[in-house]
GROMACS .gro file of N, CA and C in nm:
model
  285
    1UNK      N    1   0.090  -0.110   0.008
    1UNK     CA    2   0.013   0.009   0.013
    1UNK      C    3   0.091   0.129   0.009
    2UNK      N    4   0.056   0.235  -0.079
    2UNK     CA    5   0.144   0.333  -0.096
    2UNK      C    6   0.090   0.437   0.004
    3UNK      N    7   0.178   0.502   0.086
    3UNK     CA    8   0.155   0.595   0.186
    3UNK      C    9   0.158   0.736   0.115
    4UNK      N   10   0.056   0.783   0.070
    4UNK     CA   11   0.048   0.914   0.000
    4UNK      C   12   0.081   1.030   0.137
    5UNK      N   13   0.073   0.997   0.245
    5UNK     CA   14   0.070   1.092   0.357
    5UNK      C   15   0.205   1.137   0.355
    6UNK      N   16   0.302   1.067   0.288
    6UNK     CA   17   0.463   1.104   0.296
    6UNK      C   18   0.504   1.215   0.207
    7UNK      N   19   0.382   1.245   0.107
    7UNK     CA   20   0.410   1.340   0.000
    7UNK      C   21   0.343   1.463   0.042
    8UNK      N   22   0.423   1.590   0.021
    8UNK     CA   23   0.380   1.711   0.075
    8UNK      C   24   0.350   1.791  -0.063
    9UNK      N   25   0.294   1.910  -0.026
    9UNK     CA   26   0.272   1.998  -0.145
    9UNK      C   27   0.420   2.051  -0.203
   10UNK      N   28   0.512   2.068  -0.128
   10UNK     CA   29   0.643   2.084  -0.161
   10UNK      C   30   0.693   2.007  -0.258
   11UNK      N   31   0.685   1.855  -0.229
   11UNK     CA   32   0.732   1.756  -0.325
   11UNK      C   33   0.677   1.766  -0.459
   12UNK      N   34   0.523   1.795  -0.455
   12UNK     CA   35   0.464   1.831  -0.586
   12UNK      C   36   0.521   1.927  -0.664
   13UNK      N   37   0.547   2.050  -0.595
   13UNK     CA   38   0.588   2.153  -0.662
   13UNK      C   39   0.732   2.130  -0.720
   14UNK      N   40   0.803   2.034  -0.625
   14UNK     CA   41   0.962   2.014  -0.685
   14UNK      C   42   0.935   1.940  -0.799
   15UNK      N   43   0.836   1.862  -0.817
   15UNK     CA   44   0.823   1.748  -0.930
   15UNK      C   45   0.779   1.847  -1.053
   16UNK      N   46   0.709   1.948  -1.015
   16UNK     CA   47   0.648   2.031  -1.145
   16UNK      C   48   0.757   2.120  -1.195
   17UNK      N   49   0.870   2.165  -1.099
   17UNK     CA   50   0.986   2.242  -1.143
   17UNK      C   51   1.066   2.147  -1.223
   18UNK      N   52   1.086   2.020  -1.192
   18UNK     CA   53   1.166   1.924  -1.255
   18UNK      C   54   1.094   1.923  -1.413
   19UNK      N   55   0.954   1.900  -1.423
   19UNK     CA   56   0.910   1.886  -1.565
   19UNK      C   57   0.934   2.001  -1.619
   20UNK      N   58   0.932   2.137  -1.586
   20UNK     CA   59   0.955   2.242  -1.656
   20UNK      C   60   1.087   2.239  -1.686
   21UNK      N   61   1.179   2.217  -1.622
   21UNK     CA   62   1.314   2.201  -1.643
   21UNK      C   63   1.375   2.117  -1.736
   22UNK      N   64   1.332   1.994  -1.739
   22UNK     CA   65   1.359   1.877  -1.846
   22UNK      C   66   1.273   1.872  -1.952
   23UNK      N   67   1.160   1.938  -1.937
   23UNK     CA   68   1.046   1.912  -2.066
   23UNK      C   69   0.991   1.814  -2.075
   24UNK      N   70   0.877   1.780  -2.128
   24UNK     CA   71   0.798   1.633  -2.115
   24UNK      C   72   0.888   1.527  -2.156
   25UNK      N   73   0.941   1.524  -2.277
   25UNK     CA   74   0.986   1.398  -2.313
   25UNK      C   75   1.109   1.336  -2.233
   26UNK      N   76   1.191   1.439  -2.189
   26UNK     CA   77   1.278   1.404  -2.084
   26UNK      C   78   1.260   1.350  -1.945
   27UNK      N   79   1.158   1.436  -1.903
   27UNK     CA   80   1.088   1.400  -1.773
   27UNK      C   81   1.018   1.267  -1.767
   28UNK      N   82   0.962   1.234  -1.885
   28UNK     CA   83   0.896   1.092  -1.882
   28UNK      C   84   0.991   1.001  -1.900
   29UNK      N   85   1.102   1.021  -1.983
   29UNK     CA   86   1.190   0.913  -1.981
   29UNK      C   87   1.279   0.872  -1.871
   30UNK      N   88   1.316   1.003  -1.783
   30UNK     CA   89   1.358   0.977  -1.659
   30UNK      C   90   1.303   0.934  -1.567
   31UNK      N   91   1.181   0.953  -1.517
   31UNK     CA   92   1.083   0.907  -1.421
   31UNK      C   93   1.009   0.795  -1.472
   32UNK      N   94   1.005   0.744  -1.602
   32UNK     CA   95   0.938   0.603  -1.606
   32UNK      C   96   0.787   0.645  -1.642
   33UNK      N   97   0.727   0.754  -1.663
   33UNK     CA   98   0.575   0.776  -1.690
   33UNK      C   99   0.566   0.806  -1.823
   34UNK      N  100   0.410   0.838  -1.882
   34UNK     CA  101   0.370   0.878  -2.019
   34UNK      C  102   0.307   1.007  -1.997
   35UNK      N  103   0.271   1.057  -2.105
   35UNK     CA  104   0.175   1.175  -2.090
   35UNK      C  105   0.046   1.125  -2.062
   36UNK      N  106  -0.036   1.224  -2.014
   36UNK     CA  107  -0.173   1.199  -1.961
   36UNK      C  108  -0.258   1.183  -2.047
   37UNK      N  109  -0.375   1.118  -2.029
   37UNK     CA  110  -0.477   1.081  -2.112
   37UNK      C  111  -0.609   1.140  -2.087
   38UNK      N  112  -0.632   1.166  -1.948
   38UNK     CA  113  -0.782   1.199  -1.910
   38UNK      C  114  -0.781   1.325  -1.825
   39UNK      N  115  -0.683   1.333  -1.713
   39UNK     CA  116  -0.669   1.456  -1.657
   39UNK      C  117  -0.563   1.547  -1.668
   40UNK      N  118  -0.556   1.688  -1.631
   40UNK     CA  119  -0.449   1.754  -1.626
   40UNK      C  120  -0.442   1.831  -1.488
   41UNK      N  121  -0.317   1.845  -1.427
   41UNK     CA  122  -0.297   1.935  -1.305
   41UNK      C  123  -0.264   2.079  -1.369
   42UNK      N  124  -0.336   2.179  -1.317
   42UNK     CA  125  -0.357   2.300  -1.346
   42UNK      C  126  -0.284   2.392  -1.256
   43UNK      N  127  -0.174   2.445  -1.279
   43UNK     CA  128  -0.086   2.532  -1.173
   43UNK      C  129  -0.035   2.670  -1.270
   44UNK      N  130  -0.043   2.786  -1.232
   44UNK     CA  131   0.019   2.904  -1.280
   44UNK      C  132   0.007   2.895  -1.436
   45UNK      N  133  -0.124   2.867  -1.496
   45UNK     CA  134  -0.159   2.861  -1.627
   45UNK      C  135  -0.084   2.770  -1.700
   46UNK      N  136  -0.040   2.656  -1.661
   46UNK     CA  137   0.019   2.574  -1.692
   46UNK      C  138  -0.025   2.449  -1.671
   47UNK      N  139  -0.003   2.325  -1.777
   47UNK     CA  140  -0.064   2.195  -1.745
   47UNK      C  141   0.049   2.103  -1.719
   48UNK      N  142   0.014   1.997  -1.651
   48UNK     CA  143   0.119   1.894  -1.612
   48UNK      C  144   0.015   1.762  -1.603
   49UNK      N  145   0.089   1.647  -1.630
   49UNK     CA  146   0.050   1.542  -1.609
   49UNK      C  147   0.033   1.472  -1.470
   50UNK      N  148  -0.083   1.448  -1.430
   50UNK     CA  149  -0.109   1.449  -1.267
   50UNK      C  150  -0.043   1.312  -1.224
   51UNK      N  151  -0.059   1.225  -1.296
   51UNK     CA  152  -0.005   1.091  -1.224
   51UNK      C  153   0.172   1.065  -1.244
   52UNK      N  154   0.201   1.156  -1.336
   52UNK     CA  155   0.370   1.138  -1.376
   52UNK      C  156   0.400   1.236  -1.242
   53UNK      N  157   0.337   1.357  -1.241
   53UNK     CA  158   0.392   1.448  -1.134
   53UNK      C  159   0.376   1.388  -0.982
   54UNK      N  160   0.264   1.338  -0.950
   54UNK     CA  161   0.244   1.285  -0.825
   54UNK      C  162   0.347   1.167  -0.800
   55UNK      N  163   0.367   1.076  -0.908
   55UNK     CA  164   0.475   0.945  -0.894
   55UNK      C  165   0.603   1.010  -0.849
   56UNK      N  166   0.637   1.121  -0.928
   56UNK     CA  167   0.781   1.172  -0.917
   56UNK      C  168   0.791   1.241  -0.771
   57UNK      N  169   0.694   1.297  -0.712
   57UNK     CA  170   0.681   1.370  -0.605
   57UNK      C  171   0.699   1.259  -0.501
   58UNK      N  172   0.631   1.150  -0.494
   58UNK     CA  173   0.654   1.018  -0.410
   58UNK      C  174   0.788   0.998  -0.399
   59UNK      N  175   0.872   0.993  -0.536
   59UNK     CA  176   0.991   0.963  -0.549
   59UNK      C  177   1.072   1.060  -0.450
   60UNK      N  178   1.052   1.187  -0.468
   60UNK     CA  179   1.126   1.281  -0.385
   60UNK      C  180   1.103   1.272  -0.247
   61UNK      N  181   0.995   1.224  -0.219
   61UNK     CA  182   0.959   1.219  -0.065
   61UNK      C  183   1.012   1.108   0.000
   62UNK      N  184   1.025   0.993  -0.070
   62UNK     CA  185   1.056   0.851  -0.011
   62UNK      C  186   1.208   0.813  -0.050
   63UNK      N  187   1.239   0.838  -0.178
   63UNK     CA  188   1.321   0.771  -0.263
   63UNK      C  189   1.315   0.642  -0.326
   64UNK      N  190   1.193   0.605  -0.328
   64UNK     CA  191   1.136   0.495  -0.383
   64UNK      C  192   1.046   0.515  -0.505
   65UNK      N  193   1.102   0.460  -0.606
   65UNK     CA  194   1.056   0.475  -0.751
   65UNK      C  195   0.900   0.402  -0.761
   66UNK      N  196   0.803   0.481  -0.828
   66UNK     CA  197   0.668   0.399  -0.838
   66UNK      C  198   0.655   0.398  -0.985
   67UNK      N  199   0.612   0.291  -1.058
   67UNK     CA  200   0.582   0.277  -1.195
   67UNK      C  201   0.455   0.317  -1.206
   68UNK      N  202   0.428   0.338  -1.328
   68UNK     CA  203   0.297   0.396  -1.350
   68UNK      C  204   0.182   0.290  -1.339
   69UNK      N  205   0.211   0.134  -1.344
   69UNK     CA  206   0.105   0.043  -1.310
   69UNK      C  207   0.102   0.047  -1.150
   70UNK      N  208   0.193   0.095  -1.072
   70UNK     CA  209   0.176   0.089  -0.915
   70UNK      C  210   0.062   0.170  -0.856
   71UNK      N  211   0.008   0.229  -0.936
   71UNK     CA  212  -0.118   0.345  -0.859
   71UNK      C  213  -0.193   0.390  -0.977
   72UNK      N  214  -0.304   0.410  -0.921
   72UNK     CA  215  -0.420   0.486  -1.047
   72UNK      C  216  -0.405   0.636  -1.040
   73UNK      N  217  -0.434   0.693  -1.168
   73UNK     CA  218  -0.416   0.822  -1.169
   73UNK      C  219  -0.557   0.877  -1.197
   74UNK      N  220  -0.661   0.839  -1.190
   74UNK     CA  221  -0.780   0.895  -1.208
   74UNK      C  222  -0.853   0.949  -1.066
   75UNK      N  223  -0.962   0.969  -1.062
   75UNK     CA  224  -1.035   1.025  -0.962
   75UNK      C  225  -1.017   0.973  -0.836
   76UNK      N  226  -0.993   0.839  -0.832
   76UNK     CA  227  -0.973   0.770  -0.695
   76UNK      C  228  -0.819   0.758  -0.664
   77UNK      N  229  -0.732   0.807  -0.760
   77UNK     CA  230  -0.591   0.794  -0.729
   77UNK      C  231  -0.531   0.920  -0.719
   78UNK      N  232  -0.449   0.942  -0.837
   78UNK     CA  233  -0.364   1.060  -0.831
   78UNK      C  234  -0.450   1.204  -0.804
   79UNK      N  235  -0.563   1.203  -0.894
   79UNK     CA  236  -0.650   1.320  -0.866
   79UNK      C  237  -0.707   1.346  -0.728
   80UNK      N  238  -0.713   1.253  -0.661
   80UNK     CA  239  -0.776   1.276  -0.526
   80UNK      C  240  -0.673   1.314  -0.441
   81UNK      N  241  -0.548   1.268  -0.450
   81UNK     CA  242  -0.425   1.285  -0.364
   81UNK      C  243  -0.384   1.433  -0.384
   82UNK      N  244  -0.362   1.474  -0.512
   82UNK     CA  245  -0.337   1.606  -0.542
   82UNK      C  246  -0.442   1.703  -0.524
   83UNK      N  247  -0.576   1.659  -0.508
   83UNK     CA  248  -0.681   1.752  -0.459
   83UNK      C  249  -0.671   1.764  -0.314
   84UNK      N  250  -0.629   1.681  -0.219
   84UNK     CA  251  -0.611   1.704  -0.112
   84UNK      C  252  -0.482   1.786  -0.043
   85UNK      N  253  -0.395   1.779  -0.144
   85UNK     CA  254  -0.282   1.876  -0.149
   85UNK      C  255  -0.301   2.016  -0.184
   86UNK      N  256  -0.438   2.043  -0.229
   86UNK     CA  257  -0.458   2.176  -0.273
   86UNK      C  258  -0.454   2.212  -0.433
   87UNK      N  259  -0.423   2.127  -0.485
   87UNK     CA  260  -0.403   2.114  -0.638
   87UNK      C  261  -0.525   2.128  -0.722
   88UNK      N  262  -0.546   2.190  -0.815
   88UNK     CA  263  -0.662   2.175  -0.929
   88UNK      C  264  -0.638   2.096  -1.026
   89UNK      N  265  -0.721   1.980  -1.051
   89UNK     CA  266  -0.701   1.899  -1.144
   89UNK      C  267  -0.822   1.898  -1.229
   90UNK      N  268  -0.822   1.893  -1.353
   90UNK     CA  269  -0.947   1.900  -1.451
   90UNK      C  270  -0.937   1.788  -1.545
   91UNK      N  271  -1.046   1.757  -1.622
   91UNK     CA  272  -1.061   1.681  -1.732
   91UNK      C  273  -0.981   1.727  -1.837
   92UNK      N  274  -0.892   1.659  -1.899
   92UNK     CA  275  -0.830   1.692  -2.011
   92UNK      C  276  -0.897   1.779  -2.138
   93UNK      N  277  -0.852   1.872  -2.189
   93UNK     CA  278  -0.906   1.927  -2.294
   93UNK      C  279  -0.895   1.892  -2.428
   94UNK      N  280  -0.984   1.869  -2.478
   94UNK     CA  281  -0.963   1.819  -2.646
   94UNK      C  282  -0.901   1.958  -2.731
   95UNK      N  283  -0.795   1.892  -2.781
   95UNK     CA  284  -0.726   1.999  -2.858
   95UNK      C  285  -0.748   2.039  -3.009
   0.00000   0.00000   0.00000
């Protein structure tokens, strides 16, 4: 069972900074995730992949790497955890 209580808002912000610094392709390659398909984390008028950001935040918090298949990204998974930390997550907009 994953202990999401170990992840703080600061860990999530650090993961978002890492995403901005590396860019999507390199971020996904280095942290083992893929682009989002259903939801987007919204912060400062920018969009982030919630599952990838939360998984990376967990790695920062615990030094343990999660794979994409280790947890859910949807409403009962990453979206819920990020919401509890005060982040806005929305359904992905069609482009």
